[in-house]
PDB file of C-alpha atoms and ligand atoms in Angstrom:
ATOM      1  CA  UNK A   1     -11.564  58.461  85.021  1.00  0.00           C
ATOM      2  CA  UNK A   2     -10.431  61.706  83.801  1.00  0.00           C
ATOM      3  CA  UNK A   3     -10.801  64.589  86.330  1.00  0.00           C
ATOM      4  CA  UNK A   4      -9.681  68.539  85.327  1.00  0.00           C
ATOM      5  CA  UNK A   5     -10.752  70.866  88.035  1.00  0.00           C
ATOM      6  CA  UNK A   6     -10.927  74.674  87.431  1.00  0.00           C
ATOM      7  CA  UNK A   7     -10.812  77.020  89.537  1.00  0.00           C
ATOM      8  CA  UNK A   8     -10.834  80.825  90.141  1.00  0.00           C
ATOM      9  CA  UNK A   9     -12.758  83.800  91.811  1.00  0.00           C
ATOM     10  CA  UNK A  10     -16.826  84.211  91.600  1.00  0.00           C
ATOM     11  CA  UNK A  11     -17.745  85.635  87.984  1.00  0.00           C
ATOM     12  CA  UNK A  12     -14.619  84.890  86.033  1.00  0.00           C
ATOM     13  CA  UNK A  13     -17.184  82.563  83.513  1.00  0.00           C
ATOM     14  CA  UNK A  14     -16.299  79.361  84.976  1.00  0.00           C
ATOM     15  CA  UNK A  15     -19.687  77.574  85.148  1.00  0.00           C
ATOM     16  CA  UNK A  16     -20.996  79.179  81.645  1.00  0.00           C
ATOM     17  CA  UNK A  17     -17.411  78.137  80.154  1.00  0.00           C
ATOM     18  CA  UNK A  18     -17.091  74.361  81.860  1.00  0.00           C
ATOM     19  CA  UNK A  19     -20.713  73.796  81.195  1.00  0.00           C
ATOM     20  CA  UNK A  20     -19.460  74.040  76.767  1.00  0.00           C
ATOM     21  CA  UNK A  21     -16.406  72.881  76.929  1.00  0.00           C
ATOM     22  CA  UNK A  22     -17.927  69.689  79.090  1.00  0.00           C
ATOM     23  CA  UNK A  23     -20.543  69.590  76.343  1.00  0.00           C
ATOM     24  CA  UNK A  24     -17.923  69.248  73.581  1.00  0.00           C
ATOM     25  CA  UNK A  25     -15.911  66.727  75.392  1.00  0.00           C
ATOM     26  CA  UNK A  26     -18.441  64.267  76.710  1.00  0.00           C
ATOM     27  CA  UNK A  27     -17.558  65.145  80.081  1.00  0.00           C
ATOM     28  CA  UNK A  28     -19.695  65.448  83.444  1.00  0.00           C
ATOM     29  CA  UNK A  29     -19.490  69.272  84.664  1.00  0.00           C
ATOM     30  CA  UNK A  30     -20.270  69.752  88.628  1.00  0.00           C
ATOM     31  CA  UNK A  31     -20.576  73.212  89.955  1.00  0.00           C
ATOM     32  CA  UNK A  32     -19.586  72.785  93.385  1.00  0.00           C
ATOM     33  CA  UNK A  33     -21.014  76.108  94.505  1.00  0.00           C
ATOM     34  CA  UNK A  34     -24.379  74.689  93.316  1.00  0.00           C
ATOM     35  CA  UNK A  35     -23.827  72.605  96.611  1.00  0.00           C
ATOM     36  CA  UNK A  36     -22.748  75.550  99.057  1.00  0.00           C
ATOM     37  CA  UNK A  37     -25.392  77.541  97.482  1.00  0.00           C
ATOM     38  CA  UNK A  38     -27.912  74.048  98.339  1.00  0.00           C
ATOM     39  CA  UNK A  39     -26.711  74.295 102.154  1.00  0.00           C
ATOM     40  CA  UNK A  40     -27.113  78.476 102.266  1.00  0.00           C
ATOM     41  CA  UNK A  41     -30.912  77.522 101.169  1.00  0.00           C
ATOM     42  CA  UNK A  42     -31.330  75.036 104.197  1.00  0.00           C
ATOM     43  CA  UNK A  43     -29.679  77.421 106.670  1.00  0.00           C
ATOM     44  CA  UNK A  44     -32.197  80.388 105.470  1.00  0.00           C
ATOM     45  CA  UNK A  45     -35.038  77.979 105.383  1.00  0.00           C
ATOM     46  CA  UNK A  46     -34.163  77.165 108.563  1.00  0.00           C
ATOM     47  CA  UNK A  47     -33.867  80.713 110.503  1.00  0.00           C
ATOM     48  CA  UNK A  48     -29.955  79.753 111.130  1.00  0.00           C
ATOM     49  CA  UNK A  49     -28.106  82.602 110.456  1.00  0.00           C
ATOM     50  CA  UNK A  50     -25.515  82.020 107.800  1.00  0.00           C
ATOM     51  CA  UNK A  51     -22.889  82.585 109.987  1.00  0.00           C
ATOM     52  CA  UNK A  52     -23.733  80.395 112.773  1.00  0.00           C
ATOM     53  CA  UNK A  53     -21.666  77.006 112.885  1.00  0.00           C
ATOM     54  CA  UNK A  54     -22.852  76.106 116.266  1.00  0.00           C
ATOM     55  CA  UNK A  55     -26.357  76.121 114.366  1.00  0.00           C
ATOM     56  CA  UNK A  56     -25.806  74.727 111.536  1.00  0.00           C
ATOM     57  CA  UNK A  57     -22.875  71.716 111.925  1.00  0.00           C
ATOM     58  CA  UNK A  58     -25.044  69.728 114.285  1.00  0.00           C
ATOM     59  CA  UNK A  59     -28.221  69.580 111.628  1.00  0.00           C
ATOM     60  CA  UNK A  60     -26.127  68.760 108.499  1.00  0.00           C
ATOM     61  CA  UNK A  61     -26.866  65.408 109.115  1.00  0.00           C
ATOM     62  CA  UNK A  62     -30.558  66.303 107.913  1.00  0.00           C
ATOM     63  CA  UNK A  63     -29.546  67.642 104.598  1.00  0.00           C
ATOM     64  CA  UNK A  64     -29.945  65.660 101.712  1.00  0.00           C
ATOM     65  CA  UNK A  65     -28.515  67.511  98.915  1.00  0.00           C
ATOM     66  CA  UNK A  66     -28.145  66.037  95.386  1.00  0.00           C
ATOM     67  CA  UNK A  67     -26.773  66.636  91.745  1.00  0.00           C
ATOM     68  CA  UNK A  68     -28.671  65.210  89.169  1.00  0.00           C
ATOM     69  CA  UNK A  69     -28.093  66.027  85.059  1.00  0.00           C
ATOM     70  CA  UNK A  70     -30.754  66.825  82.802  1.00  0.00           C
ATOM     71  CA  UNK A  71     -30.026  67.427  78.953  1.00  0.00           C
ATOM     72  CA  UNK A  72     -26.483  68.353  80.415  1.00  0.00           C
ATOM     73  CA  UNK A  73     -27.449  70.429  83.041  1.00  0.00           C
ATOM     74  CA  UNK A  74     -26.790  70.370  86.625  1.00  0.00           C
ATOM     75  CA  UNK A  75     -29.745  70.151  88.589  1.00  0.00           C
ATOM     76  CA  UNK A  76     -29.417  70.478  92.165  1.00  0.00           C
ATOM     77  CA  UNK A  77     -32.047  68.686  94.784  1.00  0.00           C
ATOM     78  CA  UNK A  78     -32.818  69.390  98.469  1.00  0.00           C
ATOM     79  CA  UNK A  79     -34.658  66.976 100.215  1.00  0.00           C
ATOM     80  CA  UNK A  80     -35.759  65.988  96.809  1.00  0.00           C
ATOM     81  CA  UNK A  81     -36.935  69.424  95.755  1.00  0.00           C
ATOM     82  CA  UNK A  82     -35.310  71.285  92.770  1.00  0.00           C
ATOM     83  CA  UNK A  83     -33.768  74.445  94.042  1.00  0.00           C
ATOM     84  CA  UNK A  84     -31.869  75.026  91.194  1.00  0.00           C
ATOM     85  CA  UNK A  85     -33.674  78.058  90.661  1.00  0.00           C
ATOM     86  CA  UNK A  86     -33.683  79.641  93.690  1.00  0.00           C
ATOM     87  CA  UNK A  87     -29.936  79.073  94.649  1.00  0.00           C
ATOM     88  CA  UNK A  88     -29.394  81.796  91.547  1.00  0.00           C
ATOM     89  CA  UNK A  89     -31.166  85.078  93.689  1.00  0.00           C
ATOM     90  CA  UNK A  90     -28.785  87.145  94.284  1.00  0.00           C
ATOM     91  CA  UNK A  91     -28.610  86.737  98.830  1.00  0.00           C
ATOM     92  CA  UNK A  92     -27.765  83.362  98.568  1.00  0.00           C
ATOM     93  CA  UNK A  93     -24.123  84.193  96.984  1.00  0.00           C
ATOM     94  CA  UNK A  94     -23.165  86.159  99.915  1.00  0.00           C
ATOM     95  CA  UNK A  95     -24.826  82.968 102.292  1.00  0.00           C
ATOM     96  CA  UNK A  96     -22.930  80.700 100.360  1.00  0.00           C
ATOM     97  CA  UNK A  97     -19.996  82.531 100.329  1.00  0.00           C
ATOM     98  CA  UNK A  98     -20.528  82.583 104.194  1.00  0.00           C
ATOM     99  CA  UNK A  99     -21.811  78.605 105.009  1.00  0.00           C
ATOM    100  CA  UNK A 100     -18.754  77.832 102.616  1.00  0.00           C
ATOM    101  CA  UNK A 101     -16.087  79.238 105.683  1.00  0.00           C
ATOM    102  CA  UNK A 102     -17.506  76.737 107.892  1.00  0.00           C
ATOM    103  CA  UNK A 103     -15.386  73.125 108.442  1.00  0.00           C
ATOM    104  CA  UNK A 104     -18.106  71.646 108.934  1.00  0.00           C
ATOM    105  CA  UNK A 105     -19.738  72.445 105.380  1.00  0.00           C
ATOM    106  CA  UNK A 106     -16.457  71.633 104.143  1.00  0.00           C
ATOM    107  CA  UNK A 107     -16.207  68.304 105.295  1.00  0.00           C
ATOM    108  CA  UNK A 108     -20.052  67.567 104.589  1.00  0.00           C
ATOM    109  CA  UNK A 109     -19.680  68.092 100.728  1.00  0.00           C
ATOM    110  CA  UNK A 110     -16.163  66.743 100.625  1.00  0.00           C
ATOM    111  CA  UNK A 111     -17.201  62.813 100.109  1.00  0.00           C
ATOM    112  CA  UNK A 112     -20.177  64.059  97.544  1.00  0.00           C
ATOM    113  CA  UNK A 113     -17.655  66.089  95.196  1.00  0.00           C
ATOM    114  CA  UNK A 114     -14.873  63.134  95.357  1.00  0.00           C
ATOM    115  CA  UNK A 115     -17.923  60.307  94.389  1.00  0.00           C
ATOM    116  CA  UNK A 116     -18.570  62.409  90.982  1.00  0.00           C
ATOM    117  CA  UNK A 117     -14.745  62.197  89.861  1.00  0.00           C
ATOM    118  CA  UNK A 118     -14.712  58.688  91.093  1.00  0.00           C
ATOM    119  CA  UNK A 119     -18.001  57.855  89.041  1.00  0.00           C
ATOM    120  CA  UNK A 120     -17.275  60.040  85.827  1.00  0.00           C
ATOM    121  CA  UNK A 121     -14.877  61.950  83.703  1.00  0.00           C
ATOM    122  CA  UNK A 122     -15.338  65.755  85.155  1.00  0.00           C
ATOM    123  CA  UNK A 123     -14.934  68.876  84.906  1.00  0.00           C
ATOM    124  CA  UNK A 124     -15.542  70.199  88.380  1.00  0.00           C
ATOM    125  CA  UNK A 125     -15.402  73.945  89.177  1.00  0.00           C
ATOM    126  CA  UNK A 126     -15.171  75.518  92.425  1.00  0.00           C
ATOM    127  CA  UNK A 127     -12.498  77.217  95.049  1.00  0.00           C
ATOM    128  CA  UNK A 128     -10.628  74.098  96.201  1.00  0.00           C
ATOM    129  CA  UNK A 129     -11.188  71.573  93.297  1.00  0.00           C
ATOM    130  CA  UNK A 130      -7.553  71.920  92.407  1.00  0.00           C
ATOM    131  CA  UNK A 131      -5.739  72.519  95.595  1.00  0.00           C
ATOM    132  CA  UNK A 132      -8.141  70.249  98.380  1.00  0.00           C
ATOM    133  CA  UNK A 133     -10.938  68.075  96.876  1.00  0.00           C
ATOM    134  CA  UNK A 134      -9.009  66.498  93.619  1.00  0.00           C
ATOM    135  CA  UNK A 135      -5.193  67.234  94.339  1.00  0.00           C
ATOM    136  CA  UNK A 136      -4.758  64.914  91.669  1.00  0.00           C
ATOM    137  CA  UNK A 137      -6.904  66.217  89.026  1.00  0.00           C
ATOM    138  CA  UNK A 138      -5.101  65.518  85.400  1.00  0.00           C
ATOM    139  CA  UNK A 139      -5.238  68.597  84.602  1.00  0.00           C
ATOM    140  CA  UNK A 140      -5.991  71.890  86.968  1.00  0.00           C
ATOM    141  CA  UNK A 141      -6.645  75.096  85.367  1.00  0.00           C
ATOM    142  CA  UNK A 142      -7.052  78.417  87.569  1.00  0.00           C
ATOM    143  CA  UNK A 143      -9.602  80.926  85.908  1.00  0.00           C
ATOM    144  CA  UNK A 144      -9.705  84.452  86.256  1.00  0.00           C
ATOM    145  CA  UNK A 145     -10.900  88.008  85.308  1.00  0.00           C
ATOM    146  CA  UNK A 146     -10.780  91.606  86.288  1.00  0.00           C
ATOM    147  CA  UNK A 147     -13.628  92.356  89.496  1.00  0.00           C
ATOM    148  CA  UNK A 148     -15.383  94.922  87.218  1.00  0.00           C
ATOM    149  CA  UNK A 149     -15.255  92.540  84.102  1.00  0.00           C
ATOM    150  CA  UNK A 150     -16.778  89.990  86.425  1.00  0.00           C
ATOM    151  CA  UNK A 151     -19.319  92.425  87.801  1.00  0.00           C
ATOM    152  CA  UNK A 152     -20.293  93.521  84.626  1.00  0.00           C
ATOM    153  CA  UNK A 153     -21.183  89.500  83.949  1.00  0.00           C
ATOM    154  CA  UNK A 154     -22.722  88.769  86.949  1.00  0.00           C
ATOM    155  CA  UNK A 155     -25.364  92.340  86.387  1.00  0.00           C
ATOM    156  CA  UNK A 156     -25.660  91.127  83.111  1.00  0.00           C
ATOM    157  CA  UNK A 157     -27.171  87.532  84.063  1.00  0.00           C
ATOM    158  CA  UNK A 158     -29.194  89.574  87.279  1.00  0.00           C
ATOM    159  CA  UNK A 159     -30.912  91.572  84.755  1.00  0.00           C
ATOM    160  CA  UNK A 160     -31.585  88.546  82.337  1.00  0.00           C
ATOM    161  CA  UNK A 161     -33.293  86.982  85.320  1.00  0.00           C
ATOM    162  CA  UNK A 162     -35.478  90.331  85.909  1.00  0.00           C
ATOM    163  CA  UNK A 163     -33.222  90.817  89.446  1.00  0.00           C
ATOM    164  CA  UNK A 164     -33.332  94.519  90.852  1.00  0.00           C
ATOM    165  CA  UNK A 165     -30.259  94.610  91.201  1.00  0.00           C
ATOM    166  CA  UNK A 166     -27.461  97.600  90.518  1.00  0.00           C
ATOM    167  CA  UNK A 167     -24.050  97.045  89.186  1.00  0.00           C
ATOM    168  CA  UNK A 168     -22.549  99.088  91.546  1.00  0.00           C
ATOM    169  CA  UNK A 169     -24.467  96.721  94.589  1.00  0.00           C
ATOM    170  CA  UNK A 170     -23.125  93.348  92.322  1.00  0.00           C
ATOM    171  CA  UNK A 171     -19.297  94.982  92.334  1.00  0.00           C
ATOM    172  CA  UNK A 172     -19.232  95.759  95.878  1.00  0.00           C
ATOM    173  CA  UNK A 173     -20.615  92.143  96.056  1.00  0.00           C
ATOM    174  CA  UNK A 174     -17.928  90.197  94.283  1.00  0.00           C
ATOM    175  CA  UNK A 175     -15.133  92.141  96.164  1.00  0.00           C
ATOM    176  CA  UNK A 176     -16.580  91.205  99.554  1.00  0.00           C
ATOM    177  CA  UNK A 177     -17.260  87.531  97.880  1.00  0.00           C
ATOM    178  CA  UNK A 178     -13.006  87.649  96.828  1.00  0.00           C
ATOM    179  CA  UNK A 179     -12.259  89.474 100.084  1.00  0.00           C
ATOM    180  CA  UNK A 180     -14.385  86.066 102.391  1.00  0.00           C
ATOM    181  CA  UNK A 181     -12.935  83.106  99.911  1.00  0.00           C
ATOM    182  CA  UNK A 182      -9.633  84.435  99.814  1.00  0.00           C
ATOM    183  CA  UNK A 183      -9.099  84.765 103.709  1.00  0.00           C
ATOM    184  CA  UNK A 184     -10.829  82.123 105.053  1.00  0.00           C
ATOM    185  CA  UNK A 185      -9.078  79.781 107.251  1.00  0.00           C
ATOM    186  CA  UNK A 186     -10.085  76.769 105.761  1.00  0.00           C
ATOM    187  CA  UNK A 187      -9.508  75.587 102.053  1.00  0.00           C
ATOM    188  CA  UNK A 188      -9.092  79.544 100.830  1.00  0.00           C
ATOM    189  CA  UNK A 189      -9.485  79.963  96.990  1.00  0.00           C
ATOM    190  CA  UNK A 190      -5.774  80.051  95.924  1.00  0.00           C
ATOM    191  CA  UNK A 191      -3.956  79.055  92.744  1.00  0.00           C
ATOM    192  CA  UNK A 192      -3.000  75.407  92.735  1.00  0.00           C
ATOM    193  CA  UNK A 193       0.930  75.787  91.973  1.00  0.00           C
ATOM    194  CA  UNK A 194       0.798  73.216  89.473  1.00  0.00           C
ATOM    195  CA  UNK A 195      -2.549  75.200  87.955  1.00  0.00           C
ATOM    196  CA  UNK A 196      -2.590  76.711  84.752  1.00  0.00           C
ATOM    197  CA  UNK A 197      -3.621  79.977  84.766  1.00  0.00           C
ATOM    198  CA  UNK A 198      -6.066  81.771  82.598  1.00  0.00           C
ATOM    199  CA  UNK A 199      -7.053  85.122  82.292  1.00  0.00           C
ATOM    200  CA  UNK A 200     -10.975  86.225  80.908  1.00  0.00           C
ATOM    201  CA  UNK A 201     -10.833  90.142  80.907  1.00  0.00           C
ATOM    202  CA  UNK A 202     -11.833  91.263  77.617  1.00  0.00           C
ATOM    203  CA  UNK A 203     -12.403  87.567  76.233  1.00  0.00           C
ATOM    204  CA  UNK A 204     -16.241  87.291  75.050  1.00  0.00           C
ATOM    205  CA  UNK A 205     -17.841  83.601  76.146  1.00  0.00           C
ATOM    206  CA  UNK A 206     -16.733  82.198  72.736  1.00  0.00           C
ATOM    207  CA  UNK A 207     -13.170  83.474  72.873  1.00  0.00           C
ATOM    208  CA  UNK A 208     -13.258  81.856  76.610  1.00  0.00           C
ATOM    209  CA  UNK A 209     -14.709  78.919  76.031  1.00  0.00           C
ATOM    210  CA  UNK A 210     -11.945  78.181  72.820  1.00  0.00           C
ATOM    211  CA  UNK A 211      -9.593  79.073  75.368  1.00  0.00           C
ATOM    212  CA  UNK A 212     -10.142  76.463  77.487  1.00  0.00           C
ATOM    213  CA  UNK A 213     -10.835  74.228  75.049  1.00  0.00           C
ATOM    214  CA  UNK A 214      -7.714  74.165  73.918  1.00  0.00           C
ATOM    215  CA  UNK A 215      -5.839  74.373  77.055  1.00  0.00           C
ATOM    216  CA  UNK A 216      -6.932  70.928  77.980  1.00  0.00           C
ATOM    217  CA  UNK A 217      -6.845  69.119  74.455  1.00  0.00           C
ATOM    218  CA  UNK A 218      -2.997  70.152  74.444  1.00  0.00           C
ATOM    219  CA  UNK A 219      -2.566  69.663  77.739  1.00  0.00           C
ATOM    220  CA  UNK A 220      -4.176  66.062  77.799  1.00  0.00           C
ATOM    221  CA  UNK A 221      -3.770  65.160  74.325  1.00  0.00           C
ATOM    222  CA  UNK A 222      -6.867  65.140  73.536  1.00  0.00           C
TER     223      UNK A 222
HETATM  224  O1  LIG B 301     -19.356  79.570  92.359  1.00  0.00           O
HETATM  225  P1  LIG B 301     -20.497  80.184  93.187  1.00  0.00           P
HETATM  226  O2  LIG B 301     -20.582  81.669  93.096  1.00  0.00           O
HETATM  227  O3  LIG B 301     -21.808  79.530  92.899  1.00  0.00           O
HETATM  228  O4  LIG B 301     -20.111  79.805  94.705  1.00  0.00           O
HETATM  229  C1  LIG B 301     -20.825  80.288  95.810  1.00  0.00           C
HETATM  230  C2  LIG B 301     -19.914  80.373  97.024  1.00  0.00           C
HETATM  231  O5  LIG B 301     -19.540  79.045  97.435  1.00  0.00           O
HETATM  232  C3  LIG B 301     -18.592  81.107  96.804  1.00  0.00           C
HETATM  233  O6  LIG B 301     -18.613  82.430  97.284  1.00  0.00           O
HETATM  234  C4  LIG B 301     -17.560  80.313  97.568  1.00  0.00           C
HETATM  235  C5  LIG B 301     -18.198  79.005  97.837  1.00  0.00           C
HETATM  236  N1  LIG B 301     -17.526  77.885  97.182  1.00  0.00           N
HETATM  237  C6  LIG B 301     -16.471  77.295  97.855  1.00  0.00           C
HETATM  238  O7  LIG B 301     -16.109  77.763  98.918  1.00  0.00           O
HETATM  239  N2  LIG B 301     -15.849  76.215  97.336  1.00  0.00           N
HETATM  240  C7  LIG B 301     -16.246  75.697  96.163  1.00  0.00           C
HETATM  241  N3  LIG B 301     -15.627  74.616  95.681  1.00  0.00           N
HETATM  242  C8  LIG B 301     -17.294  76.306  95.432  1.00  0.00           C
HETATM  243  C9  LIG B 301     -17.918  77.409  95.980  1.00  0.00           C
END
């Protein structure tokens, strides 16, 4: 199986981008902050505060969380119910950003994220793909963007979902988001050294998704 991970800071267009360029290829795409976003839900759902490990690590054993495809896209279950949907509002990217600091989480979705590069070719996108969950990924690529390019994005798709939301709020938003994944103890979103890197700003989705596109053809020879 063929596994190419990609990586980089919230907004820089990697799900919109992997989702194409795993459409053109034939390949799976998993959005592994589909699944931190999944466990952010059960915590709120629960009245655990997404910041409470004690809380949270000893009910994980409860959560049944699972990626299914339909027409290409990633559909993510809890217990069974789609929550696809509602892991998009706007709160849970802060609570994700926050359950995803936990070991505990960590470990929990570890096993799930390996079993989809075990089971298909992927393109898996996330914080760690590259440097913890598939070290040996064929081919890692580490995608990135200027904060207020990836601000602008993220308002854009808020708006698009009828969100009242500001761009100013979704700004100060991704910088805390960097500011948590960066610093965090555990599995901190860092360049793989052996990652290609990739830079957005200024790209529209096209010129991004051709970019990436190409990257792995020549780097695979595909
Ligand atoms: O990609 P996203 O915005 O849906 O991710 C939500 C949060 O989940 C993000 O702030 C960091 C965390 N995350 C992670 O820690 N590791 C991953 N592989 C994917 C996401």
């Amino acid at each position: 199986m063929i596994s190419i991970a990609i990586d980089g800071p919230s907004g820089a267009g990697k799900s919109s981008i992997a989702r194409r360029v795993a459409a053109r290829l034939g390949y799976v795409y998993v959005d592994t902050g589909a699944l931190y976003r999944a466990i952010a839900l059960f915590a709120h759902r629960s009245g655990i505060a997404d910041t409470d490990e004690k809380a949270l690590a000893p009910r994980l054993g409860e959560i049944e969380v699972e990626l299914a495809y339909q027409e290409g896209k990633q559909h993510v279950f809890l217990g069974g119910e789609d929550v696809s949907e509602e892991i998009r509002r706007p709160e849970m990217s802060m609570a994700a950003s926050q359950v995803s600091a936990q070991p505990a989480v960590r470990a929990f979705l570890l096993e799930l994220q390996r079993q989809m590069a075990d089971k298909y070719n992927v393109i898996m996108d996330g914080r760690d793909i590259g440097t913890v969950v598939l070290p040996k990924a064929d081919l890692k690529i580490y995608l990135t963007a200027s904060a207020e390019d990836r601000a602008l994005r993220r308002h854009q798709e808020f708006l698009k979902r009828g969100e009242d939301i500001s761009y100013d709020e979704v700004l100060t938003d991704i910088n805390r988001r960097d500011y948590n994944d960066i610093h965090r103890e555990i599995a901190p979103l860092c360049r793989a050294k052996d990652a290609v890197l990739l830079d957005t700003t200024g790209n529209t989705l096209e010129q991004s998704v051709a970019l990436v596109e190409q990257t792995i053809r020549e780097q695979l020879g595909l």
